[in-house]
Short mmCIF file of C-alpha atoms and ligand atoms in Angstrom, two decimals:
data_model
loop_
_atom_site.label_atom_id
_atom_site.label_comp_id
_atom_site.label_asym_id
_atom_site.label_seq_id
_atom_site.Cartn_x
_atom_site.Cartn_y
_atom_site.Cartn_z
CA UNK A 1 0.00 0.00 0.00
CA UNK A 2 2.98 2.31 1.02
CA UNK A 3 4.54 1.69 -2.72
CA UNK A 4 0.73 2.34 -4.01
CA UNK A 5 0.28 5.44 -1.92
CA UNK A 6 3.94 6.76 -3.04
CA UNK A 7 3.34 6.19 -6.59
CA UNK A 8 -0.29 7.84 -6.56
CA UNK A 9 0.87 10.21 -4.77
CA UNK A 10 3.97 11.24 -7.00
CA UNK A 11 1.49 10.62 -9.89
CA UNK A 12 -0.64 13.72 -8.55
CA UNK A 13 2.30 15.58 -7.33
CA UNK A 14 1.62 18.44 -7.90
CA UNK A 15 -1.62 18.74 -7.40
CA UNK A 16 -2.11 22.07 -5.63
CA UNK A 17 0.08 24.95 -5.60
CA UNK A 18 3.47 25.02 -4.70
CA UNK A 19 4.97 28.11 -2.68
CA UNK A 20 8.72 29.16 -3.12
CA UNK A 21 10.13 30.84 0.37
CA UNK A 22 12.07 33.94 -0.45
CA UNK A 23 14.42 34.60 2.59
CA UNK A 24 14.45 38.44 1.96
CA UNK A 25 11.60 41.55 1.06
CA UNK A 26 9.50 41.55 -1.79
CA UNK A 27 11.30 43.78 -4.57
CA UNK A 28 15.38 42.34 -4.26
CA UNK A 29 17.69 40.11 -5.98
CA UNK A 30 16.19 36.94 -4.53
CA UNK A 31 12.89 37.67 -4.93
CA UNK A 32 13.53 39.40 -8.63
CA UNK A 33 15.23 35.13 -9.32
CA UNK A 34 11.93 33.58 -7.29
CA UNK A 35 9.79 35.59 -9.34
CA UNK A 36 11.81 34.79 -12.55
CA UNK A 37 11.84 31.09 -12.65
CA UNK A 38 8.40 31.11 -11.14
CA UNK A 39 7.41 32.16 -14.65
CA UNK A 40 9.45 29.44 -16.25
CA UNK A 41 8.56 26.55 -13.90
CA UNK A 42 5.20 27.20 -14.32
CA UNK A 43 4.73 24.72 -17.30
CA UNK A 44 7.66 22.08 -16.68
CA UNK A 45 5.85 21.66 -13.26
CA UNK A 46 2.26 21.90 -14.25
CA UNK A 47 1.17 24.03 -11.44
CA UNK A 48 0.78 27.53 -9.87
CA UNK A 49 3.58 28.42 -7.81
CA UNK A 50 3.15 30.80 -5.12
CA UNK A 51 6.22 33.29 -3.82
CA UNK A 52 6.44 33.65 0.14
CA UNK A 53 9.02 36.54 1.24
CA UNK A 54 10.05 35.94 5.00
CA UNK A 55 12.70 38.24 5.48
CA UNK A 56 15.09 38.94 8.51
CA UNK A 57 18.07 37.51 9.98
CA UNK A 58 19.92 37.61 6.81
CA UNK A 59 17.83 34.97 4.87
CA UNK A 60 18.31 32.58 8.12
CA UNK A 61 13.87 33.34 9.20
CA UNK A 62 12.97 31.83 5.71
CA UNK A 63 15.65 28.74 5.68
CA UNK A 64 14.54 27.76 9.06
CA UNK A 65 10.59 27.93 8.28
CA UNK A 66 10.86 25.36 4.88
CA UNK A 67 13.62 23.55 6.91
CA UNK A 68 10.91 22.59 9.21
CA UNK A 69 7.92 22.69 6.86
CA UNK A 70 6.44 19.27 5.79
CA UNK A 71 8.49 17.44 3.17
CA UNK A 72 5.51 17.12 0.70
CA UNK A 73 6.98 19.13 -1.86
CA UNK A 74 4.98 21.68 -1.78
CA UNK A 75 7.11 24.49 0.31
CA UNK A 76 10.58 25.19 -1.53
CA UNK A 77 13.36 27.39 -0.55
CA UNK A 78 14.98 29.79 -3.05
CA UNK A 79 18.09 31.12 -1.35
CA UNK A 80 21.64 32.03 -2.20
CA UNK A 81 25.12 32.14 -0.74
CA UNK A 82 23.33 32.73 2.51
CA UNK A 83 23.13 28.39 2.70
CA UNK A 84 27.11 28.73 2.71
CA UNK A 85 27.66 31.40 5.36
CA UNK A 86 24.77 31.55 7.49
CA UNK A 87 26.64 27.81 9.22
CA UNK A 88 29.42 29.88 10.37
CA UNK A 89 27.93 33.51 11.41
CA UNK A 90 24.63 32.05 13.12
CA UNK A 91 26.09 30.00 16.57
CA UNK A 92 22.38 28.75 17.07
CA UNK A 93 21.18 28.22 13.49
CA UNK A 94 17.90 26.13 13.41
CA UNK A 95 18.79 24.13 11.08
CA UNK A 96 21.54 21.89 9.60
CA UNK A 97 22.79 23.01 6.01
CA UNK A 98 24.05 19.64 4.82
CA UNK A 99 21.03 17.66 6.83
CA UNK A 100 17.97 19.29 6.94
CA UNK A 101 17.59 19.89 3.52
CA UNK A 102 16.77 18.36 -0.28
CA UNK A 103 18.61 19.89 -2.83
CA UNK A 104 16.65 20.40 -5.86
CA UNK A 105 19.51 22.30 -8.10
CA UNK A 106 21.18 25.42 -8.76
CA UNK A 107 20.44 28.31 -10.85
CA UNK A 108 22.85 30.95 -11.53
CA UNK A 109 25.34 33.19 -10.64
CA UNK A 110 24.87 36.97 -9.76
CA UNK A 111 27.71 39.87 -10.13
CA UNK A 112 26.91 42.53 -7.49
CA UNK A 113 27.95 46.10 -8.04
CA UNK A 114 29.39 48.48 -5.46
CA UNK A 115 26.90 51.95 -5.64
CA UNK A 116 26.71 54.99 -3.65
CA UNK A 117 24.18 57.38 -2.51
CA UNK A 118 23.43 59.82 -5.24
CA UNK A 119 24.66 62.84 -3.64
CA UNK A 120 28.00 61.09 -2.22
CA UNK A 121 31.16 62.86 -3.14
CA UNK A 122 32.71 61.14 -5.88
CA UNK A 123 32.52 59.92 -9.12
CA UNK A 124 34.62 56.78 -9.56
CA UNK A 125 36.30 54.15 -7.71
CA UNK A 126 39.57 55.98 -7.22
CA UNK A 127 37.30 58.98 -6.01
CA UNK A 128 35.32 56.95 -3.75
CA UNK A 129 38.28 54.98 -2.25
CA UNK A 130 39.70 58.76 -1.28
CA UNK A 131 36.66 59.49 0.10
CA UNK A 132 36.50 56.66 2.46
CA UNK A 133 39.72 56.90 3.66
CA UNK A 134 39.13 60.46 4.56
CA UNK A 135 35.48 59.27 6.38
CA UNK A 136 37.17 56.32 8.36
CA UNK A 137 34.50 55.29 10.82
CA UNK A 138 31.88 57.66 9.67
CA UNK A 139 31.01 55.24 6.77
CA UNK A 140 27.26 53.39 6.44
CA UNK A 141 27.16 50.70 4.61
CA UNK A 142 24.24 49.31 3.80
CA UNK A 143 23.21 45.05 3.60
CA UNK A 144 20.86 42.57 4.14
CA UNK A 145 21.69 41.43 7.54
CA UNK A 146 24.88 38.55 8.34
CA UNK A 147 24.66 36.17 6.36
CA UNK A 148 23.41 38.07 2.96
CA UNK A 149 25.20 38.47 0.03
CA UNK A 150 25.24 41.95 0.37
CA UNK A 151 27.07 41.59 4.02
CA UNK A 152 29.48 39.15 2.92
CA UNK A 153 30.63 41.36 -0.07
CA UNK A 154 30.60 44.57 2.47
CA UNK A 155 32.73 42.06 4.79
CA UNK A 156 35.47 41.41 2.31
CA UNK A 157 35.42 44.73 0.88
CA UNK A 158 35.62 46.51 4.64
CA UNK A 159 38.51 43.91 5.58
CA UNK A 160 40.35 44.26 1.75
CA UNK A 161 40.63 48.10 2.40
CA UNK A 162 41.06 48.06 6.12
CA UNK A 163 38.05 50.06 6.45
CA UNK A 164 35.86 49.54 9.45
CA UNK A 165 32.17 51.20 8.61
CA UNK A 166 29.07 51.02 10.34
CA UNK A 167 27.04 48.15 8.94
CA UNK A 168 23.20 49.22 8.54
CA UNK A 169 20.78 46.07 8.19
CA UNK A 170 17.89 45.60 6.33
CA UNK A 171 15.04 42.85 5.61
CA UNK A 172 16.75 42.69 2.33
CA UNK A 173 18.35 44.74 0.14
CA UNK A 174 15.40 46.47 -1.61
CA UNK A 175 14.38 48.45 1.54
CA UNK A 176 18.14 49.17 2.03
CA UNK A 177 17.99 50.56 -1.70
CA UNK A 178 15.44 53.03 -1.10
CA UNK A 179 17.21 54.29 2.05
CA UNK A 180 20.88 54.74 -0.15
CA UNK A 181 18.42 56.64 -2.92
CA UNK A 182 17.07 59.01 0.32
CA UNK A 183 21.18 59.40 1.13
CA UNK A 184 20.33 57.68 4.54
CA UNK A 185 23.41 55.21 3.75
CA UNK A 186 26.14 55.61 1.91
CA UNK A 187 27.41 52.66 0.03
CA UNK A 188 26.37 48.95 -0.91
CA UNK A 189 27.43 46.28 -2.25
CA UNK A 190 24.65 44.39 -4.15
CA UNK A 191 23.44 42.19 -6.56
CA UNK A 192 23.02 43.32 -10.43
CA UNK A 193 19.80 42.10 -10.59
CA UNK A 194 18.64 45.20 -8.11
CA UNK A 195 21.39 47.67 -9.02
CA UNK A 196 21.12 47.69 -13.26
CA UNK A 197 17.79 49.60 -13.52
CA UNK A 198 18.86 52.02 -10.72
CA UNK A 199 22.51 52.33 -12.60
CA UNK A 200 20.71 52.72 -15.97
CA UNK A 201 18.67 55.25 -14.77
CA UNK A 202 21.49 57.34 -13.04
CA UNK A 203 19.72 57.24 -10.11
CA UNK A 204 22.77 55.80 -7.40
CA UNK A 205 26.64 56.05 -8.32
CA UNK A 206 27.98 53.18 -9.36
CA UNK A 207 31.67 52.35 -8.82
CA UNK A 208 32.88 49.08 -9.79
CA UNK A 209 31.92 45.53 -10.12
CA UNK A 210 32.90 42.47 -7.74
CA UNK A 211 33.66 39.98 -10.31
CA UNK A 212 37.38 39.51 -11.78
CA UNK A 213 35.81 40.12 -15.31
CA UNK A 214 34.22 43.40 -16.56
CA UNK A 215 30.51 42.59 -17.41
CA UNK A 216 28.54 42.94 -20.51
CA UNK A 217 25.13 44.18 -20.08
CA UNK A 218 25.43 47.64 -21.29
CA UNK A 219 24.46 49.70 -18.37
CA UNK A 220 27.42 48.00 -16.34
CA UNK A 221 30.07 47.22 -19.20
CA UNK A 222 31.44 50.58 -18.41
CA UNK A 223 32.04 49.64 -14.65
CA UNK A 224 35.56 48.61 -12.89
CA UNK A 225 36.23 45.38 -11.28
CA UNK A 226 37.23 46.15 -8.12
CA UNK A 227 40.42 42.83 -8.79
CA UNK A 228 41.51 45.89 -11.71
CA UNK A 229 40.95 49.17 -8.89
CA UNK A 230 43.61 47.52 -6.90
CA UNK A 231 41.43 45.45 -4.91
CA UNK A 232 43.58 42.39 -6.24
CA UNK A 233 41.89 39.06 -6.21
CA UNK A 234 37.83 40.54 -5.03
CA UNK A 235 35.72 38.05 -6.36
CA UNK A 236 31.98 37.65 -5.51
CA UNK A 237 29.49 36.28 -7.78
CA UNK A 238 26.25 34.96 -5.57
CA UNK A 239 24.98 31.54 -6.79
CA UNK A 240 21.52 30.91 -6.12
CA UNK A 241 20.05 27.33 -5.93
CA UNK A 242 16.13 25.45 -4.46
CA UNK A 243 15.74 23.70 -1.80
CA UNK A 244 12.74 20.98 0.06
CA UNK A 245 12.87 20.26 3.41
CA UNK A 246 14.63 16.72 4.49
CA UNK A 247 12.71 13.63 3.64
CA UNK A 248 10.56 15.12 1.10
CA UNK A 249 10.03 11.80 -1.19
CA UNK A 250 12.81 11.39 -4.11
CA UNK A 251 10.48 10.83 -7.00
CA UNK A 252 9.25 14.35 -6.10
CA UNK A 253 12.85 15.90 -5.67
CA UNK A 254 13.43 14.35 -8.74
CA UNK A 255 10.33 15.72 -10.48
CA UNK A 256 11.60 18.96 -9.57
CA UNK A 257 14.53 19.04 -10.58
CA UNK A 258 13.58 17.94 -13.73
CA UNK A 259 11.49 20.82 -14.70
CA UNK A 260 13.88 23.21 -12.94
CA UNK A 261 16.31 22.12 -15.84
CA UNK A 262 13.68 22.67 -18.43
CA UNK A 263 12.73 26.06 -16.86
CA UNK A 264 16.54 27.11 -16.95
CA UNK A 265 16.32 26.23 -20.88
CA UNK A 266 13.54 28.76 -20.63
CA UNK A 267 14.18 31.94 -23.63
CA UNK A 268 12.70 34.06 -21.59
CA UNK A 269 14.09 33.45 -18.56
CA UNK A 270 17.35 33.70 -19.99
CA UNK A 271 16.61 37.15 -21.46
CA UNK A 272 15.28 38.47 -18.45
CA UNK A 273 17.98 37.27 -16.56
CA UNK A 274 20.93 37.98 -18.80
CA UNK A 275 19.86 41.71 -18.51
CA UNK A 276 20.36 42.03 -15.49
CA UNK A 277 23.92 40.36 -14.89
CA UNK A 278 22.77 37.43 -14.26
CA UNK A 279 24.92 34.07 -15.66
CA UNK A 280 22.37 30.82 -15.73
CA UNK A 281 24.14 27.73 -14.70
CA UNK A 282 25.08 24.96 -17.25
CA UNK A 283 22.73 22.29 -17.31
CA UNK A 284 25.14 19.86 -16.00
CA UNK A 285 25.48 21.62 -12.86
CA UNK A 286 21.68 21.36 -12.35
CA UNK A 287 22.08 17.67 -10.61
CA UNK A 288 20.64 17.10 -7.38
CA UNK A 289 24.33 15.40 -6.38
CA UNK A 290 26.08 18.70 -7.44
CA UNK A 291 24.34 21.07 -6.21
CA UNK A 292 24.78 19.46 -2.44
CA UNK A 293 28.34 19.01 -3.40
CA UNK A 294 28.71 22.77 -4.11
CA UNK A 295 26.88 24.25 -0.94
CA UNK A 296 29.71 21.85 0.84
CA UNK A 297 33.00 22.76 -0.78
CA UNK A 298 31.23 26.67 -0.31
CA UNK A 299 30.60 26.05 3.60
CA UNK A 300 34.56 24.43 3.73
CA UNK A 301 35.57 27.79 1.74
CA UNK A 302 33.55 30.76 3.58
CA UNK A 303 33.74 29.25 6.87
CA UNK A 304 37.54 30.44 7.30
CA UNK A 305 37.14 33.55 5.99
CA UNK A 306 33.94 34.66 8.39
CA UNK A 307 35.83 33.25 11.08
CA UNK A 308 38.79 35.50 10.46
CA UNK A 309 36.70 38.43 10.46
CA UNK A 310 35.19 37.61 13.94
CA UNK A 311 31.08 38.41 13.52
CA UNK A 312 28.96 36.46 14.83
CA UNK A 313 24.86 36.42 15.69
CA UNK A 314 23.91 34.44 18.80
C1 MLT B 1 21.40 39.90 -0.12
O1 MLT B 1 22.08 40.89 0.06
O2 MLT B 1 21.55 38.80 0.41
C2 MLT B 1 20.24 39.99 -1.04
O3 MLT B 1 20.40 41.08 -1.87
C3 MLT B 1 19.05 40.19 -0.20
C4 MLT B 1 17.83 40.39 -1.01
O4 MLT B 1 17.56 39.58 -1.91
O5 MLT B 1 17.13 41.36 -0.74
#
């Protein structure tokens, strides 16, 4: 009966909506992915799919509630780099990376930009690095609380520089966006998929970018690494990846996965995403094996490096 009750019920999977938990606000990077390959998993997964946004902690609120969700298949996680440093900057974390979790496949890769206010003093990286070093300890810098993407960048760049600056933390990094537009912060470091339309539209400075290669999308070809500023080495690009809580059944993980790979295929998706920095990841990196492999060998990497720079939530 169980074998009869597992196979009818894969054979109906999915047969109600399916919500996606996006760890930050409504209007960021991760949500702008969720909402993205919501669109293209639509029809590879023959159902409505529903986006959650439970923000705070830096993407740690949202891990913990589908970590503990039931493992039908119907609550997914869509998070980032946040799975890979969250382990070693949260001492009480509710949840175990490498247990508590399916992994369903990973998605892409996201350059983040560093931007200023729009009425900050200075109008290129050289500028800007002049004007830090002449603000030392009067700097805000904006993120999406420990853990985010936008704090780990802000982390290296801070320690890279030998810049302290007053972290300011947001539910994610669109509400931290429309305080740098009001000049309530001063700098960022964020994702491209937030910071091209606002760079486009001259509305923040932009400075530089955080891979080791110069993008492409127009608005942000024009941009500096920071590796060619002088910042030798910087490199941040934030992968992004789904998630089911442990024990959901393999014939659905599987079932998942498989459309997430057709949804990646998606034109569309592509388009939408490719103008906006964002780098899809080759379809053989899509495998359920892989992706677990890759939040491991990320954990192993970032783990030193938030250790050395001695922040930690309790
Ligand atoms: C981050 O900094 O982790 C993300 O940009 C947060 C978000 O998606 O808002």
């Amino acid at each position: 009966l169980a074998v009869l009750t597992a196979g009818s019920a894969l054979a109906e999977y999915p047969e109600k909506p399916i919500t996606i938990v996006v760890p930050f606000a409504a209007g960021g990077p991760t949500d702008k992915v969720a909402r993205d390959l919501a669109e293209a998993l639509r029809k590879p997964l023959g159902a409505t799919l529903i986006i959650e946004n439970v923000g705070g902690a830096g993407g740690t609120l949202g891990a913990t509630k589908v970590a503990k969700a039931a493992p039908d298949g119907y609550t997914v996680l869509l998070h980032h780099i946040g799975m890979a440093t969250s382990p070693g900057l949260y001492r009480n974390l509710q949840y175990k990376t490498l247990d508590d979790f399916e992994y369903l496949g990973l998605i892409n890769e996201v350059p983040m930009t560093l931007i200023g206010r729009p009425t900050l003093p200075a109008n290129s990286y050289a500028e800007l690095a002049k004007w830090l070093d002449a603000n030392k300890g009067k700097v805000n810098l904006a993120n999406a609380g420990l853990g985010s993407a936008s704090h780990l960048c802000g982390l290296l760049f801070q320690s890279t520089l030998k810049n302290d600056m007053t972290t300011v933390p947001y539910k994610g990094t669109a509400p931290a966006m429309n305080d740098l537009l009001g000049g309530q912060v001063d700098i960022m470091c964020d994702q491209t998929t937030n910071t091209t339309g606002q760079i486009e539209a001259g509305k923040v400075k932009a400075y530089a970018v955080t891979t080791t290669k110069r993008l492409t999308a127009p608005a942000l070809a024009k941009l500096p690494t920071l590796d060619e500023s002088g910042l030798k080495g910087f490199n941040v690009s934030i992968w992004h990846g789904l998630y089911a809580p442990k024990g959901t059944p393999k014939a659905v993980v599987d079932k998942v996965n498989a459309a997430l790979k057709v949804a990646l295929q998606d034109p569309d998706f592509h388009k939408r995403q490719e103008a906006l920095g964002a780098v899809i990841v080759t379809d053989a990196r899509v495998n359920t094996a892989d992706h677990k492999k890759f939040v491991e060998a990320e954990i192993n990497k970032w783990g030193p490096i938030i250790k050395a720079a001695g922040q930690y939530a309790d």
